mmCIF file of C-alpha atoms in Angstrom:
data_model
loop_
_atom_site.group_PDB
_atom_site.id
_atom_site.type_symbol
_atom_site.label_atom_id
_atom_site.label_comp_id
_atom_site.label_asym_id
_atom_site.label_seq_id
_atom_site.Cartn_x
_atom_site.Cartn_y
_atom_site.Cartn_z
ATOM 1 C CA MET V 1 40.649 74.993 -60.023
ATOM 2 C CA ILE V 2 37.340 75.289 -58.151
ATOM 3 C CA GLN V 3 35.447 76.101 -61.333
ATOM 4 C CA LEU V 4 37.020 73.064 -63.027
ATOM 5 C CA LEU V 5 36.030 70.858 -60.107
ATOM 6 C CA PHE V 6 32.471 72.229 -60.160
ATOM 7 C CA THR V 7 32.272 71.512 -63.906
ATOM 8 C CA LEU V 8 33.634 67.989 -63.400
ATOM 9 C CA LEU V 9 31.217 67.341 -60.543
ATOM 10 C CA ALA V 10 28.224 68.616 -62.569
ATOM 11 C CA ALA V 11 29.232 66.471 -65.562
ATOM 12 C CA GLU V 12 29.598 63.378 -63.371
ATOM 13 C CA ALA V 13 26.259 64.007 -61.669
ATOM 14 C CA ALA V 14 24.570 64.413 -65.059
ATOM 15 C CA LEU V 15 26.212 61.198 -66.292
ATOM 16 C CA VAL V 16 25.001 59.327 -63.194
ATOM 17 C CA LEU V 17 21.443 60.578 -63.785
ATOM 18 C CA VAL V 18 21.619 59.517 -67.440
ATOM 19 C CA LEU V 19 22.847 56.034 -66.488
ATOM 20 C CA LEU V 20 20.182 55.590 -63.820
ATOM 21 C CA PHE V 21 17.224 56.069 -66.170
ATOM 22 C CA ARG V 22 16.517 54.105 -69.346
ATOM 23 C CA THR V 23 16.474 56.790 -72.031
ATOM 24 C CA PRO V 24 17.941 57.095 -75.544
ATOM 25 C CA ALA V 25 20.774 59.162 -74.059
ATOM 26 C CA ARG V 26 21.717 56.189 -71.904
ATOM 27 C CA ARG V 27 23.074 54.301 -74.918
ATOM 28 C CA LEU V 28 25.251 57.250 -75.888
ATOM 29 C CA ALA V 29 26.516 57.514 -72.324
ATOM 30 C CA LEU V 30 27.336 53.795 -72.244
ATOM 31 C CA LEU V 31 29.166 54.084 -75.555
ATOM 32 C CA ALA V 32 31.136 57.044 -74.210
ATOM 33 C CA VAL V 33 32.098 55.136 -71.043
ATOM 34 C CA ASP V 34 33.001 52.084 -73.159
ATOM 35 C CA CYS V 35 35.286 54.202 -75.319
ATOM 36 C CA SER V 36 36.889 55.725 -72.234
ATOM 37 C CA LYS V 37 37.685 52.243 -70.918
ATOM 38 C CA ARG V 38 39.455 51.163 -74.102
ATOM 39 C CA GLY V 39 43.050 51.696 -75.041
ATOM 40 C CA ARG V 40 44.787 54.179 -72.798
ATOM 41 C CA GLY V 41 41.566 55.335 -71.170
ATOM 42 C CA PRO V 42 41.934 53.266 -67.960
ATOM 43 C CA LEU V 43 45.540 54.417 -67.546
ATOM 44 C CA MET V 44 44.548 58.053 -67.935
ATOM 45 C CA ALA V 45 41.642 57.619 -65.495
ATOM 46 C CA ARG V 46 43.976 56.081 -62.907
ATOM 47 C CA THR V 47 46.492 58.908 -63.426
ATOM 48 C CA VAL V 48 43.818 61.574 -62.963
ATOM 49 C CA ALA V 49 42.428 59.788 -59.880
ATOM 50 C CA ALA V 50 45.931 59.489 -58.375
ATOM 51 C CA THR V 51 46.571 63.173 -59.053
ATOM 52 C CA MET V 52 43.274 64.104 -57.408
ATOM 53 C CA PHE V 53 44.131 61.960 -54.388
ATOM 54 C CA VAL V 54 47.471 63.716 -54.102
ATOM 55 C CA VAL V 55 45.815 67.124 -54.376
ATOM 56 C CA LEU V 56 43.164 66.003 -51.877
ATOM 57 C CA GLY V 57 45.888 64.942 -49.481
ATOM 58 C CA SER V 58 47.662 68.253 -49.992
ATOM 59 C CA SER V 59 44.450 70.170 -49.288
ATOM 60 C CA GLY V 60 43.877 68.124 -46.174
ATOM 61 C CA TYR V 61 47.429 68.802 -45.033
ATOM 62 C CA SER V 62 46.967 72.527 -45.665
ATOM 63 C CA ILE V 63 43.710 72.523 -43.680
ATOM 64 C CA ALA V 64 45.422 70.716 -40.802
ATOM 65 C CA LYS V 65 48.304 73.193 -40.911
ATOM 66 C CA ILE V 66 45.904 76.129 -40.744
ATOM 67 C CA ARG V 67 44.068 74.478 -37.829
ATOM 68 C CA ARG V 68 47.382 74.199 -35.978
ATOM 69 C CA ARG V 69 47.899 77.920 -36.430
ATOM 70 C CA GLU V 70 44.487 78.462 -34.897
ATOM 71 C CA GLY V 71 45.622 76.462 -31.889
ATOM 72 C CA GLU V 72 48.812 78.477 -31.609
ATOM 73 C CA PHE V 73 47.355 81.958 -32.071
ATOM 74 C CA ALA V 74 43.843 81.218 -30.732
ATOM 75 C CA GLN V 75 42.363 82.964 -33.742
ATOM 76 C CA LEU V 76 42.781 82.767 -37.480
ATOM 77 C CA THR V 77 43.468 85.709 -39.685
ATOM 78 C CA PRO V 78 40.994 86.496 -42.434
ATOM 79 C CA THR V 79 43.513 85.205 -44.992
ATOM 80 C CA ASP V 80 43.861 81.881 -43.178
ATOM 81 C CA GLN V 81 40.081 81.581 -42.922
ATOM 82 C CA VAL V 82 39.745 82.163 -46.666
ATOM 83 C CA LEU V 83 42.525 79.671 -47.400
ATOM 84 C CA ALA V 84 41.004 77.069 -45.075
ATOM 85 C CA SER V 85 37.567 77.495 -46.653
ATOM 86 C CA ARG V 86 39.090 77.264 -50.134
ATOM 87 C CA HIS V 87 41.062 74.098 -49.298
ATOM 88 C CA LEU V 88 38.001 72.565 -47.640
ATOM 89 C CA LEU V 89 35.870 73.338 -50.689
ATOM 90 C CA GLU V 90 38.483 71.876 -53.031
ATOM 91 C CA ALA V 91 38.844 68.756 -50.904
ATOM 92 C CA SER V 92 35.078 68.319 -50.752
ATOM 93 C CA LEU V 93 34.697 68.794 -54.511
ATOM 94 C CA MET V 94 37.525 66.345 -55.257
ATOM 95 C CA GLY V 95 36.096 63.789 -52.815
ATOM 96 C CA TYR V 96 32.650 64.032 -54.357
ATOM 97 C CA SER V 97 34.155 63.813 -57.843
ATOM 98 C CA LEU V 98 36.095 60.650 -56.966
ATOM 99 C CA PHE V 99 33.011 59.146 -55.347
ATOM 100 C CA LEU V 100 30.841 59.912 -58.395
ATOM 101 C CA GLY V 101 33.560 58.500 -60.664
ATOM 102 C CA LEU V 102 33.444 55.248 -58.690
ATOM 103 C CA ILE V 103 29.636 55.222 -58.918
ATOM 104 C CA ILE V 104 29.803 55.755 -62.702
ATOM 105 C CA ASP V 105 32.251 52.873 -63.068
ATOM 106 C CA ARG V 106 30.080 50.516 -60.998
ATOM 107 C CA LEU V 107 26.879 51.601 -62.773
ATOM 108 C CA HIS V 108 28.461 50.941 -66.145
ATOM 109 C CA HIS V 109 29.659 47.513 -64.976
ATOM 110 C CA TYR V 110 26.278 46.485 -63.555
ATOM 111 C CA ILE V 111 24.355 47.743 -66.586
ATOM 112 C CA ARG V 112 26.597 45.648 -68.846
ATOM 113 C CA GLN V 113 26.085 42.632 -66.623
ATOM 114 C CA LEU V 114 22.328 43.233 -66.619
ATOM 115 C CA ARG V 115 22.270 43.380 -70.420
ATOM 116 C CA ALA V 116 24.331 40.189 -70.655
ATOM 117 C CA MET V 117 21.955 38.492 -68.206
ATOM 118 C CA LYS V 118 18.951 39.641 -70.243
ATOM 119 C CA LYS V 119 20.507 38.240 -73.422
ATOM 120 C CA ASN V 120 21.218 34.973 -71.640
ATOM 121 C CA MET V 121 17.653 34.875 -70.327
ATOM 122 C CA GLU V 122 16.294 35.500 -73.834
ATOM 123 C CA ALA V 123 18.507 32.725 -75.195
ATOM 124 C CA VAL V 124 17.395 30.369 -72.420
ATOM 125 C CA THR V 125 13.752 31.323 -73.052
ATOM 126 C CA LYS V 126 14.127 30.597 -76.767
ATOM 127 C CA GLN V 127 15.784 27.282 -75.997
ATOM 128 C CA SER V 128 12.997 26.392 -73.573
ATOM 129 C CA ARG V 129 10.404 27.265 -76.211
ATOM 130 C CA VAL V 130 12.225 25.135 -78.778
ATOM 131 C CA LEU V 131 12.389 22.280 -76.273
ATOM 132 C CA GLU V 132 8.685 22.620 -75.487
ATOM 133 C CA GLU V 133 7.839 22.603 -79.205
ATOM 134 C CA THR V 134 10.107 19.593 -79.661
ATOM 135 C CA LYS V 135 8.406 17.847 -76.745
ATOM 136 C CA LEU V 136 4.984 18.627 -78.231
ATOM 137 C CA GLY V 137 6.110 17.256 -81.574
ATOM 138 C CA ASP V 138 7.549 14.176 -79.900
ATOM 139 C CA SER V 139 4.338 13.677 -77.934
ATOM 140 C CA GLU V 140 2.316 13.904 -81.137
ATOM 141 C CA GLU V 141 4.644 11.406 -82.796
ATOM 142 C CA ILE V 142 4.384 9.152 -79.753
ATOM 143 C CA GLN V 143 0.589 9.378 -79.901
ATOM 144 C CA GLY V 144 0.691 8.485 -83.592
ATOM 145 C CA TYR V 145 2.965 5.515 -82.863
ATOM 146 C CA GLN V 146 0.680 4.509 -79.989
ATOM 147 C CA LYS V 147 -2.330 4.546 -82.323
ATOM 148 C CA LYS V 148 -0.425 2.410 -84.820
ATOM 149 C CA ILE V 149 0.566 0.019 -82.049
ATOM 150 C CA ASP V 150 -3.058 -0.194 -80.879
ATOM 151 C CA SER V 151 -4.249 -0.942 -84.406
ATOM 152 C CA LEU V 152 -1.526 -3.560 -84.822
ATOM 153 C CA ASN V 153 -2.535 -5.103 -81.489
ATOM 154 C CA GLU V 154 -6.117 -5.277 -82.696
ATOM 155 C CA GLN V 155 -4.977 -6.937 -85.919
ATOM 156 C CA VAL V 156 -2.891 -9.370 -83.885
ATOM 157 C CA GLN V 157 -5.927 -10.219 -81.747
ATOM 158 C CA VAL V 158 -8.048 -10.784 -84.872
ATOM 159 C CA LEU V 159 -5.351 -12.983 -86.395
ATOM 160 C CA LYS V 160 -5.049 -14.828 -83.094
ATOM 161 C CA HIS V 161 -8.792 -15.538 -83.052
ATOM 162 C CA GLN V 162 -8.623 -16.661 -86.677
ATOM 163 C CA SER V 163 -5.675 -18.903 -85.873
ATOM 164 C CA GLU V 164 -7.502 -20.409 -82.895
ATOM 165 C CA SER V 165 -10.613 -21.053 -84.997
ATOM 166 C CA GLN V 166 -8.521 -22.586 -87.778
ATOM 167 C CA THR V 167 -6.682 -24.689 -85.197
ATOM 168 C CA GLN V 168 -10.008 -25.884 -83.798
ATOM 169 C CA GLU V 169 -11.233 -26.693 -87.310
ATOM 170 C CA LEU V 170 -8.002 -28.557 -87.985
ATOM 171 C CA LYS V 171 -8.422 -30.576 -84.786
ATOM 172 C CA THR V 172 -12.014 -31.366 -85.782
ATOM 173 C CA ALA V 173 -10.858 -32.425 -89.239
ATOM 174 C CA GLU V 174 -8.153 -34.610 -87.707
ATOM 175 C CA MET V 175 -10.702 -36.245 -85.416
ATOM 176 C CA ASN V 176 -13.025 -36.830 -88.385
ATOM 177 C CA ASN V 177 -10.118 -38.237 -90.337
ATOM 178 C CA LEU V 178 -9.277 -40.633 -87.498
ATOM 179 C CA ALA V 179 -12.905 -41.698 -87.288
ATOM 180 C CA LEU V 180 -12.981 -42.283 -91.055
ATOM 181 C CA GLN V 181 -9.727 -44.229 -90.843
ATOM 182 C CA LYS V 182 -11.154 -46.432 -88.076
ATOM 183 C CA GLN V 183 -14.355 -46.859 -90.065
ATOM 184 C CA SER V 184 -12.418 -47.744 -93.202
ATOM 185 C CA GLU V 185 -10.306 -50.203 -91.226
ATOM 186 C CA GLY V 186 -13.497 -51.819 -89.916
ATOM 187 C CA LEU V 187 -14.930 -51.977 -93.434
ATOM 188 C CA LEU V 188 -11.694 -53.426 -94.729
ATOM 189 C CA THR V 189 -11.749 -56.078 -92.008
ATOM 190 C CA GLU V 190 -15.373 -56.862 -92.828
ATOM 191 C CA TYR V 191 -14.515 -57.011 -96.530
ATOM 192 C CA GLU V 192 -11.655 -59.408 -95.872
ATOM 193 C CA ARG V 193 -13.965 -61.537 -93.722
ATOM 194 C CA LEU V 194 -16.565 -61.594 -96.467
ATOM 195 C CA ILE V 195 -13.912 -62.547 -99.009
ATOM 196 C CA ALA V 196 -12.745 -65.363 -96.762
ATOM 197 C CA GLU V 197 -16.309 -66.594 -96.329
ATOM 198 C CA ASN V 198 -16.853 -66.322 -100.066
ATOM 199 C CA GLU V 199 -13.763 -68.404 -100.693
ATOM 200 C CA GLU V 200 -14.885 -70.926 -98.144
ATOM 201 C CA LEU V 201 -18.317 -71.120 -99.761
ATOM 202 C CA ARG V 202 -16.731 -71.530 -103.149
ATOM 203 C CA ASN V 203 -14.561 -74.312 -101.872
ATOM 204 C CA LYS V 204 -17.601 -76.017 -100.316
ATOM 205 C CA LEU V 205 -19.523 -75.611 -103.570
ATOM 206 C CA GLN V 206 -16.655 -77.071 -105.558
ATOM 207 C CA THR V 207 -16.424 -79.966 -103.123
ATOM 208 C CA MET V 208 -20.136 -80.542 -103.383
ATOM 209 C CA ASP V 209 -19.951 -80.364 -107.174
ATOM 210 C CA LEU V 210 -17.191 -82.936 -107.207
ATOM 211 C CA ARG V 211 -19.219 -85.208 -104.969
ATOM 212 C CA PHE V 212 -22.303 -84.814 -107.138
ATOM 213 C CA SER V 213 -20.304 -85.427 -110.267
ATOM 214 C CA ARG V 214 -18.772 -88.617 -108.816
ATOM 215 C CA SER V 215 -22.120 -89.844 -107.611
ATOM 216 C CA ASP V 216 -23.538 -89.274 -111.093
ATOM 217 C CA SER V 217 -20.716 -91.119 -112.720
ATOM 218 C CA LYS V 218 -21.174 -94.091 -110.421
ATOM 219 C CA LYS V 219 -24.904 -94.275 -111.240
ATOM 220 C CA ASN V 220 -24.161 -94.211 -114.906
ATOM 221 C CA THR V 221 -21.767 -97.136 -114.618
#
């Protein structure tokens, strides 16, 4: 029994050392612990732990019983001393074995969590890189759009200046047209006046001709 407990304790201590340091053997140890936690492994581990607790309790009871004998007889026999030492050694070995088993279980759990966290961190890092690249691409696109907008604004300003100059030219042409219309109206009025005067002169000339013709006819008679 003691040799078995020593072997178990040495194996557990070696497994703890393997799990503590990052070596190629650590993967094999993790795979072995994973396999032991699948199927009926947890049930068997609980059964063995319960059995060891029972044996530990029995050893403790035996030690207490031997100590009571020491109180009764004031001295233990060599056989009782050997039995007490044996039970104490067994109880100590079983206690250390249970403690190391608990440490192995917790180490395995935390290592798995650490690996999962590392994978999550790598995924988050990749996503952040992708987002940064996307932002850089978007910023470049935005800069390109901004340049296009600036060039379009410049074109709009040029067209605006052209439109203002054309509007000014149109206003000037309209003013010239109004001036020409007024001038033509004045010329038309003057032309009508001249026509009226011409008609009046013609009428006067005709009247004078008629008078001269009558005066000539009277002289002839």
